[in-house]
Amino acid sequence: MTVIIATAGHVDHGKSTLVRALTGVDPDRWAEEKARGLTIDLGFAYETIDDDVALGFVDVPGHIRFINNMLAGVAAVDLGLLVVAADDGIMPQTVEHVAILDLLGVHRVVVAVTKTDRVDSVRVAEVSAAVATHLATTRLEVLDTFAVSGETGEGIDSLKEALQLFAIDCAPRATDGAFRLAVDRSFSLRGAGLVVTGSVFAGTLTVGDEVSLLPQGIRARVRGLHRQDTAAEQGYAGDRCAINLVGPDLDRDTVHRGNWVSGQLDTEPTRRFDADLLVLAHEAGALKHWTPVHLHTGANHVMARVAVLEDGAIEPGGTGLVQLLCQTPLNVCVGDRYIVRDQSGARTLGGGAVLDPYAPARGRAREERVALLRDLGNGNPAADLRAMLNGSPRGVDIARFRWSHNLREDSVGQLLTEAGAVRVRAGATAIAYSPARFAAVEERLTATLGDAHEREPHVQGLSAEALHAASELGLPRRLTDALVSALCDAGTIARTSGLIHLPDHDASLSKAETRLWDDVETRLREAGLPPPLTADLAKALDMPPKELDKKLARLVHLKLLARPAKNRYFLTESIRDLEARARTLAEEYPAGFDARTFRDVSGLGRNLAIELLEYFDRTGFTRRVGDLRVLQVQRLPHRA
């Protein structure tokens, strides 16, 4: 296990010197950094304690111009090492770095008052007291304070021992869930190819695993892996890792700081997420609705706007619910911490935690939506699922819930089962409903159908479109259709010829329809096979052919008639008889029978025989194989 410690503090307060004194490693990687004497980008150094535990130091820049790099380095750390120079004391970036550690949920810090060789003990005590007073205004827990000098070595051993004891006692991070690494650096190595480095937020990675580069969705394979600068077969949550990735769509230009390497291969990015937001107490004014901000999360940095969901603004020191609308897509998970800075990027405004990565575009400030958000973000996926099932009229998108909580599929399945969720498939999307909400939908749909049957008992049922409109569920059409299909599968409702109805509803004919049916049935029965052309039947009934087609469509829906050809209607018993003849042929010719053979046994002409066979193909009774037909199903008898 590696315990990651991030330095924090004002520029030139001795952060890099302190890391070098603690580890013997110079974290400044670039020639420019060494020449200018200040850290520009992230630096890393490691100190092994024993076979099981190591310290990993992330040295962040202190200059305000490089605050974006600093934010990328403190995204997933176990401890903050606050560095304050004894000669300067608390400076502007000291205050901002402390605020950032607090907002990002780095709960514990150790304070190092540096450059003690330049001042007397009274000054050291004054600075230590000032730091303690300032930290008392935050949520940070101060484990200890040390007076040190990176130049003389004073206090270094005591600080190092304290950090080692903290690391030994530090609980290892949970490794369940999918692998997530926030990319803070990428480069190419001759003979190896693309390498990305970053902090592992969750899960486990093994050499040979397939991963996805997010938000691009590019697939890659792990060819090699280093943990804390040492070759390894696996990387774990809490590690600093360098990963050698290979893939046909992968090159250095496709990978950037802020990307994620994820074990979730099918996840989708988002442009909006709901979150809580704490505005820093020292802000001069409230953070207003639609404020443009720089958003930092993981190692990512994008432009966004803050939609305040209540009261139109959040006062300094206050917390509120917000929706972040990002200019570019990104990937976040529930619980991810984030920082927002003002439009110029000059100061930190506040920060918080992600509550719902896939926030709705409409109705974001509705009372029921805000109430749901208040129930989320407790760190318990099971509780979040129950809240979303109870608070989401449109159901819970199962895949998005899995991505949001970075869960494996088997884990989500278990949570859904424990919650008693009803699963419905809407096209390629699986939706979960709470039993109560599903029962309410079922009651609404069956009541709508019951009302329709009472109004028009002679109509078999409602079309899907009509049922969607009449039920007024307030759901997208695809979800209504999915719920209808689920209820049909359960036998709660039924579907006949595309019309949806209650299972016990049997449409009765009106008096006019009964008279027409009696007349048509008599004429078709007298004609035998083949039945008369529709035009001849219309003439005999003294009715225009188009009007007859419209009226006979009702009889077709009720399966009293069939219309295998555009210009003829058949009694269903005639279709049954022709199917029986086809079944006899299929028994006689197991490899299949042709149209001529069917023509001969049916007594139909060649063209009509072919039309009948094509009708059988459409209804799934037969299947065409070359010039032959074979039976596809054992057809149940038609309704008389």
XYZ file of C-alpha atoms in Angstrom, residues 105-620:
516
model
C -11.991 16.357 1.219
C -8.360 15.890 2.274
C -9.450 15.566 5.885
C -6.068 15.437 7.639
C -2.944 17.559 7.413
C 0.487 17.737 8.974
C 2.018 21.209 9.246
C 5.694 21.821 8.513
C 7.004 25.254 9.489
C 10.108 25.467 7.284
C 13.229 27.615 7.051
C 13.603 27.667 10.818
C 17.327 28.226 10.342
C 16.516 31.784 9.218
C 14.521 32.926 12.280
C 14.494 32.602 16.049
C 12.287 30.301 18.108
C 9.863 33.110 18.953
C 9.081 33.625 15.278
C 8.614 29.881 14.775
C 6.119 29.827 17.644
C 4.252 32.844 16.239
C 3.916 31.284 12.793
C 2.871 27.924 14.241
C 0.162 29.615 16.302
C -1.070 31.641 13.321
C -1.318 28.496 11.194
C -3.215 26.672 13.946
C -5.661 29.567 14.252
C -6.287 29.625 10.517
C -6.744 25.861 10.227
C -9.268 25.943 13.069
C -11.630 27.795 10.706
C -11.628 24.819 8.303
C -12.777 21.207 8.448
C -9.173 19.954 8.340
C -7.841 17.848 11.196
C -4.284 18.861 12.144
C -2.364 15.753 13.187
C 0.779 17.584 14.288
C 3.036 20.567 13.623
C 6.804 20.341 13.071
C 9.492 23.016 12.914
C 11.984 21.941 10.240
C 14.806 23.122 8.031
C 15.488 21.427 4.740
C 18.942 22.988 4.697
C 20.203 21.964 8.174
C 18.045 18.873 8.647
C 16.483 20.185 11.853
C 13.206 18.376 12.614
C 13.320 16.271 9.444
C 13.711 12.950 11.262
C 10.802 13.695 13.599
C 8.575 14.696 10.685
C 9.593 11.636 8.699
C 8.859 9.334 11.633
C 5.417 10.882 12.108
C 4.575 10.449 8.424
C 5.719 6.845 8.521
C 3.569 6.103 11.575
C 0.594 7.721 9.850
C 1.167 5.566 6.765
C 1.393 2.356 8.794
C -1.865 3.156 10.603
C -3.639 4.387 7.463
C -6.455 2.094 6.365
C -5.987 0.818 2.808
C -8.413 2.111 0.221
C -11.192 -0.184 -0.912
C -10.323 -1.860 -4.205
C -13.865 -2.818 -5.184
C -15.480 -1.145 -8.151
C -14.032 -0.548 -11.590
C -10.513 0.767 -12.068
C -10.183 4.572 -12.329
C -6.978 6.533 -12.842
C -6.928 10.309 -13.293
C -4.343 11.066 -15.974
C -2.060 13.941 -14.967
C 0.767 13.243 -17.413
C 1.280 11.410 -20.726
C 4.384 10.825 -22.817
C 5.907 8.395 -25.312
C 8.858 6.090 -24.684
C 10.944 4.655 -27.478
C 10.166 0.967 -27.823
C 7.213 1.124 -25.443
C 4.824 3.705 -26.844
C 2.287 5.694 -24.878
C 2.627 5.989 -21.100
C 0.131 7.748 -18.836
C 0.595 8.486 -15.153
C -1.818 9.429 -12.426
C -3.498 8.636 -9.143
C -5.676 5.537 -8.879
C -9.064 6.544 -7.466
C -10.622 3.082 -7.355
C -10.335 -0.573 -8.296
C -7.508 -2.813 -9.393
C -5.618 -2.972 -12.695
C -3.671 -5.954 -14.026
C -1.248 -6.111 -16.930
C -3.207 -7.369 -19.942
C -6.498 -5.753 -18.898
C -8.599 -3.899 -21.430
C -9.420 -0.320 -20.447
C -11.164 2.697 -21.901
C -9.696 6.177 -22.217
C -12.356 8.691 -21.188
C -14.142 10.783 -22.257
C -13.003 9.773 -25.753
C -14.141 6.164 -25.305
C -10.949 4.817 -26.915
C -10.187 1.185 -26.057
C -6.662 0.163 -25.103
C -4.759 -2.706 -23.507
C -2.369 -2.498 -20.567
C 1.035 -3.667 -21.799
C 3.021 -2.634 -18.751
C 2.581 -1.085 -15.332
C 4.680 0.705 -12.714
C 3.617 1.420 -9.143
C 5.637 4.092 -7.392
C 8.405 3.843 -10.030
C 8.628 0.041 -9.695
C 7.505 -2.483 -12.314
C 4.431 -4.401 -11.156
C 1.724 -6.731 -12.398
C -1.083 -4.918 -10.611
C -2.027 -1.429 -9.449
C -4.491 -0.631 -6.680
C -6.669 2.193 -5.388
C -4.442 4.783 -3.735
C -1.382 4.031 -5.876
C 0.521 6.352 -8.157
C 0.794 4.397 -11.401
C 2.429 4.688 -14.794
C 0.608 2.622 -17.412
C 1.955 1.610 -20.812
C -1.088 1.523 -23.107
C -1.373 0.043 -26.594
C -4.235 0.175 -29.058
C -4.937 0.872 -32.734
C -6.683 4.198 -32.030
C -4.197 5.414 -29.453
C -1.440 7.992 -29.762
C 0.013 10.763 -27.661
C -2.176 13.410 -29.269
C -5.349 11.608 -28.157
C -4.423 11.603 -24.454
C -4.420 14.668 -22.232
C -4.201 15.611 -18.601
C -7.698 15.320 -17.222
C -8.572 12.104 -19.073
C -9.424 8.946 -17.177
C -8.219 5.395 -17.656
C -11.251 3.316 -16.726
C -12.239 -0.307 -16.396
C -15.782 0.729 -17.380
C -15.615 0.020 -21.104
C -19.102 1.241 -22.049
C -19.489 4.419 -20.021
C -20.810 7.697 -21.427
C -19.441 11.191 -20.713
C -21.624 13.981 -19.396
C -21.865 17.731 -19.858
C -23.922 18.406 -16.727
C -23.895 17.056 -13.218
C -25.672 17.900 -9.978
C -23.611 18.562 -6.875
C -23.443 20.322 -3.552
C -21.310 23.469 -3.428
C -19.675 25.246 -0.500
C -18.786 28.880 -1.198
C -15.684 29.991 0.688
C -16.444 32.229 3.653
C -13.958 34.931 2.664
C -15.676 35.585 -0.686
C -16.827 39.202 -1.015
C -20.264 38.344 -2.374
C -22.708 35.550 -3.078
C -22.152 33.116 -5.923
C -25.026 33.848 -8.299
C -26.970 31.645 -10.667
C -25.300 31.093 -14.045
C -21.859 32.249 -12.871
C -19.123 31.219 -15.356
C -16.315 29.293 -13.649
C -13.192 27.230 -14.141
C -14.100 23.704 -13.020
C -11.434 21.328 -11.692
C -12.188 17.678 -10.932
C -9.801 14.752 -10.893
C -6.935 16.092 -12.982
C -9.363 17.767 -15.374
C -9.952 21.469 -16.007
C -12.907 22.705 -18.075
C -15.031 25.830 -18.345
C -18.537 25.616 -16.920
C -21.497 27.565 -15.582
C -23.072 27.145 -12.170
C -26.855 26.799 -12.102
C -27.953 27.445 -8.514
C -30.983 25.261 -7.818
C -32.399 27.177 -4.840
C -32.758 30.876 -4.010
C -30.740 32.029 -7.033
C -27.454 32.429 -5.129
C -25.250 30.922 -2.415
C -23.900 33.275 0.241
C -20.240 33.193 1.399
C -19.771 30.332 3.852
C -23.031 28.763 2.687
C -23.742 25.462 0.979
C -26.277 24.868 -1.762
C -27.319 22.492 -4.503
C -26.114 23.301 -8.004
C -25.907 21.923 -11.506
C -22.578 22.337 -13.311
C -22.995 22.733 -17.091
C -19.683 22.101 -18.822
C -18.493 23.385 -22.179
C -16.771 20.082 -22.952
C -17.751 16.517 -22.002
C -16.127 14.870 -19.017
C -16.515 11.830 -16.785
C -17.271 12.040 -13.084
C -18.617 9.650 -10.464
C -20.753 10.141 -7.385
C -18.605 11.488 -4.566
C -15.905 12.961 -6.809
C -14.695 16.248 -5.364
C -14.405 19.382 -7.469
C -13.228 22.984 -7.245
C -14.635 26.067 -8.982
C -12.556 29.194 -9.576
C -13.666 32.538 -10.917
C -13.899 33.308 -14.635
C -10.409 34.832 -14.714
C -8.933 31.839 -12.905
C -7.508 34.173 -10.260
C -9.199 32.828 -7.129
C -10.983 29.796 -5.742
C -14.712 30.328 -5.171
C -15.656 27.031 -3.585
C -16.167 23.361 -4.238
C -18.089 20.268 -3.324
C -18.978 16.714 -4.268
C -20.806 15.185 -7.229
C -24.313 13.896 -6.433
C -25.604 12.840 -9.865
C -23.272 12.733 -12.897
C -26.172 12.492 -15.362
C -28.333 15.411 -14.300
C -31.553 16.173 -16.205
C -31.587 19.031 -18.679
C -35.134 19.984 -17.710
C -36.777 20.323 -14.348
C -33.452 20.551 -12.518
C -34.866 22.930 -9.881
C -38.244 21.257 -9.370
C -39.155 20.617 -5.765
C -39.157 16.834 -6.129
C -35.785 16.880 -7.900
C -34.199 19.022 -5.186
C -35.671 16.719 -2.537
C -34.093 13.728 -4.279
C -30.680 15.413 -4.416
C -30.846 15.980 -0.670
C -31.152 12.219 -0.207
C -28.090 11.450 -2.361
C -24.369 11.589 -1.722
C -24.193 9.627 1.510
C -21.481 7.294 0.230
C -23.846 4.316 0.158
C -24.835 3.065 -3.325
C -27.687 0.978 -1.894
C -29.185 4.035 -0.182
C -28.695 6.125 -3.327
C -30.464 3.466 -5.390
C -33.439 3.354 -3.020
C -33.679 7.140 -3.066
C -33.532 7.272 -6.865
C -36.080 4.470 -7.276
C -38.491 6.272 -4.963
C -37.785 9.737 -6.349
C -37.533 9.116 -10.100
C -40.902 8.942 -11.913
C -39.099 7.936 -15.100
C -37.217 5.148 -13.402
C -33.483 4.676 -12.970
C -31.227 4.056 -15.965
C -29.368 0.977 -14.727
C -26.245 1.464 -16.849
C -25.910 5.097 -15.809
C -26.347 4.165 -12.165
C -23.524 1.640 -12.560
C -21.259 4.203 -14.226
C -22.190 6.901 -11.696
C -21.193 4.737 -8.749
C -18.328 2.995 -10.581
C -19.816 -0.424 -9.847
C -19.380 -3.784 -11.495
C -22.402 -5.297 -13.224
C -22.771 -8.096 -10.677
C -22.772 -5.544 -7.852
C -25.544 -3.532 -9.503
C -27.596 -6.670 -10.068
C -27.363 -7.551 -6.393
C -28.370 -4.032 -5.329
C -31.397 -4.089 -7.649
C -32.489 -7.459 -6.301
C -32.128 -6.305 -2.699
C -34.174 -3.196 -3.487
C -36.921 -5.286 -5.104
C -36.615 -3.214 -8.267
C -38.675 -4.055 -11.347
C -36.475 -4.041 -14.445
C -37.849 -2.892 -17.783
C -36.015 -2.803 -21.099
C -36.617 0.244 -23.292
C -34.770 -0.523 -26.513
C -31.102 -0.763 -25.632
C -31.687 0.841 -22.223
C -32.558 -1.063 -19.048
C -34.693 0.909 -16.589
C -35.414 0.039 -12.950
C -38.593 0.992 -11.084
C -39.461 0.723 -7.430
C -42.274 -1.784 -6.801
C -44.560 1.056 -5.678
C -43.914 3.197 -8.762
C -44.316 0.221 -11.086
C -47.598 -0.677 -9.372
C -48.793 2.918 -9.817
C -47.931 2.815 -13.523
C -49.675 -0.545 -13.856
C -52.793 0.813 -12.169
C -52.812 3.904 -14.385
C -52.438 1.929 -17.623
C -55.052 -0.690 -16.740
C -57.482 2.029 -15.628
C -56.945 3.871 -18.921
C -57.671 0.696 -20.876
C -60.725 -0.047 -18.728
C -62.132 3.408 -19.445
C -61.518 2.930 -23.175
C -63.273 -0.453 -23.188
C -66.251 1.032 -21.357
C -66.545 3.902 -23.844
C -66.084 1.753 -26.957
C -66.758 -1.898 -26.152
C -66.759 -2.768 -29.848
C -63.109 -1.629 -30.219
C -60.463 -4.214 -29.433
C -58.099 -1.774 -27.719
C -55.862 1.272 -28.013
C -52.821 1.751 -30.171
C -49.530 2.287 -28.339
C -49.609 5.963 -29.290
C -53.185 6.414 -28.071
C -52.473 4.644 -24.783
C -49.378 6.783 -24.228
C -51.408 9.961 -24.728
C -54.451 8.848 -22.743
C -52.547 7.531 -19.722
C -50.802 10.894 -19.154
C -47.906 9.292 -17.304
C -45.580 12.144 -18.180
C -42.993 9.694 -19.514
C -41.144 9.584 -22.828
C -42.938 7.416 -25.373
C -40.181 4.792 -25.353
C -40.592 4.289 -21.598
C -44.359 3.945 -21.868
C -43.865 1.357 -24.620
C -41.345 -0.503 -22.451
C -43.722 -0.565 -19.487
C -46.552 -1.787 -21.712
C -44.330 -4.606 -23.002
C -43.400 -5.582 -19.447
C -47.058 -5.688 -18.419
C -47.905 -7.733 -21.520
C -45.165 -10.205 -20.612
C -46.603 -10.433 -17.102
C -50.117 -11.045 -18.479
C -51.516 -7.925 -16.821
C -52.554 -6.510 -20.195
C -52.584 -7.982 -23.697
C -51.831 -6.951 -27.251
C -53.821 -8.153 -30.270
C -52.954 -7.060 -33.801
C -51.110 -4.070 -32.397
C -54.005 -2.987 -30.155
C -53.491 -3.022 -26.382
C -56.339 -4.187 -24.151
C -57.192 -5.874 -20.891
C -56.813 -9.671 -21.115
C -60.504 -10.386 -20.560
C -61.750 -7.782 -23.029
C -63.339 -9.296 -26.130
C -64.506 -6.609 -28.508
C -68.099 -6.949 -29.585
C -69.367 -5.837 -32.979
C -71.770 -2.983 -33.400
C -75.116 -3.721 -35.050
C -73.910 -2.298 -38.369
C -70.678 -4.293 -38.171
C -72.637 -7.453 -37.343
C -74.859 -6.999 -40.411
C -71.795 -6.437 -42.607
C -70.014 -9.464 -41.161
C -73.027 -11.705 -41.728
C -73.249 -10.593 -45.360
C -69.497 -10.902 -46.049
C -69.210 -14.270 -44.311
C -72.121 -15.660 -46.345
C -70.691 -14.490 -49.660
C -67.141 -15.739 -48.911
C -68.422 -19.076 -47.691
C -70.531 -19.514 -50.836
C -67.585 -18.547 -53.076
C -65.156 -21.009 -51.500
C -61.545 -20.878 -52.720
C -60.370 -18.677 -54.184
C -62.484 -15.905 -52.612
C -63.759 -13.097 -54.851
C -61.703 -10.014 -55.601
C -62.373 -7.099 -53.266
C -63.723 -5.042 -56.160
C -66.269 -7.763 -56.984
C -67.223 -8.129 -53.318
C -67.706 -4.361 -53.036
C -69.879 -4.346 -56.134
C -72.025 -7.141 -54.742
C -72.416 -5.188 -51.494
C -73.106 -1.952 -53.394
C -70.228 -0.193 -51.656
C -67.126 1.644 -52.927
C -64.011 -0.589 -52.575
C -62.146 1.940 -50.378
C -65.081 2.192 -47.994
C -65.313 -1.597 -47.850
C -61.580 -1.862 -47.075
C -61.994 0.595 -44.217
C -64.897 -1.350 -42.705
C -63.350 -4.781 -43.197
C -60.150 -3.625 -41.450
C -62.093 -3.894 -38.182
C -62.961 -7.525 -38.967
C -59.321 -8.214 -39.790
C -58.276 -6.745 -36.421
C -60.711 -9.117 -34.738
C -59.211 -11.962 -36.780
C -62.580 -12.809 -38.324
C -60.978 -12.162 -41.690
C -57.450 -12.270 -43.049
C -56.029 -10.194 -45.880
C -53.039 -12.089 -47.284
C -53.312 -10.242 -50.619
C -54.171 -6.595 -51.222
C -57.132 -7.464 -53.428
C -58.730 -10.373 -51.504
C -60.116 -11.170 -48.070
C -60.161 -14.724 -46.701
C -62.190 -16.240 -43.916
C -59.850 -17.220 -41.082
C -61.098 -20.788 -41.337
C -59.980 -20.780 -45.003
C -56.507 -19.650 -43.900
C -56.552 -22.406 -41.292
C -57.403 -24.942 -43.980
C -54.595 -23.694 -46.264
C -52.119 -23.867 -43.368
C -53.153 -27.461 -42.767
C -52.472 -28.295 -46.425
C -49.050 -26.609 -46.154
C -48.316 -28.602 -42.999
C -49.137 -31.828 -44.865
C -46.739 -30.824 -47.653
C -44.029 -30.078 -45.086
C -44.387 -33.581 -43.688
C -44.192 -35.042 -47.190
C -41.244 -32.872 -48.226
C -39.024 -32.330 -45.129
C -36.466 -30.359 -47.183
C -39.203 -27.938 -48.241
C -41.953 -27.585 -50.836
C -42.192 -25.166 -53.760
C -44.931 -22.791 -54.919
C -46.092 -25.124 -57.700
C -46.723 -27.971 -55.264
C -48.641 -25.675 -52.942
C -50.653 -24.333 -55.897
C -51.689 -27.840 -56.840
C -52.879 -28.853 -53.354
C -54.526 -25.500 -52.571
C -56.516 -25.174 -55.765
C -55.389 -21.566 -56.095
C -53.881 -19.990 -59.156
C -50.113 -19.522 -59.345
C -50.036 -15.827 -58.420
C -52.453 -16.183 -55.523
C -50.603 -19.248 -54.232
C -47.371 -17.232 -54.176
C -49.141 -14.376 -52.353
C -50.415 -16.854 -49.746
C -46.924 -18.269 -49.215
C -45.500 -14.751 -48.811
C -48.239 -14.070 -46.260
C -47.252 -17.222 -44.383
C -43.645 -15.957 -44.416
C -44.712 -12.593 -42.978
C -46.730 -14.162 -40.196
C -43.898 -16.515 -39.279
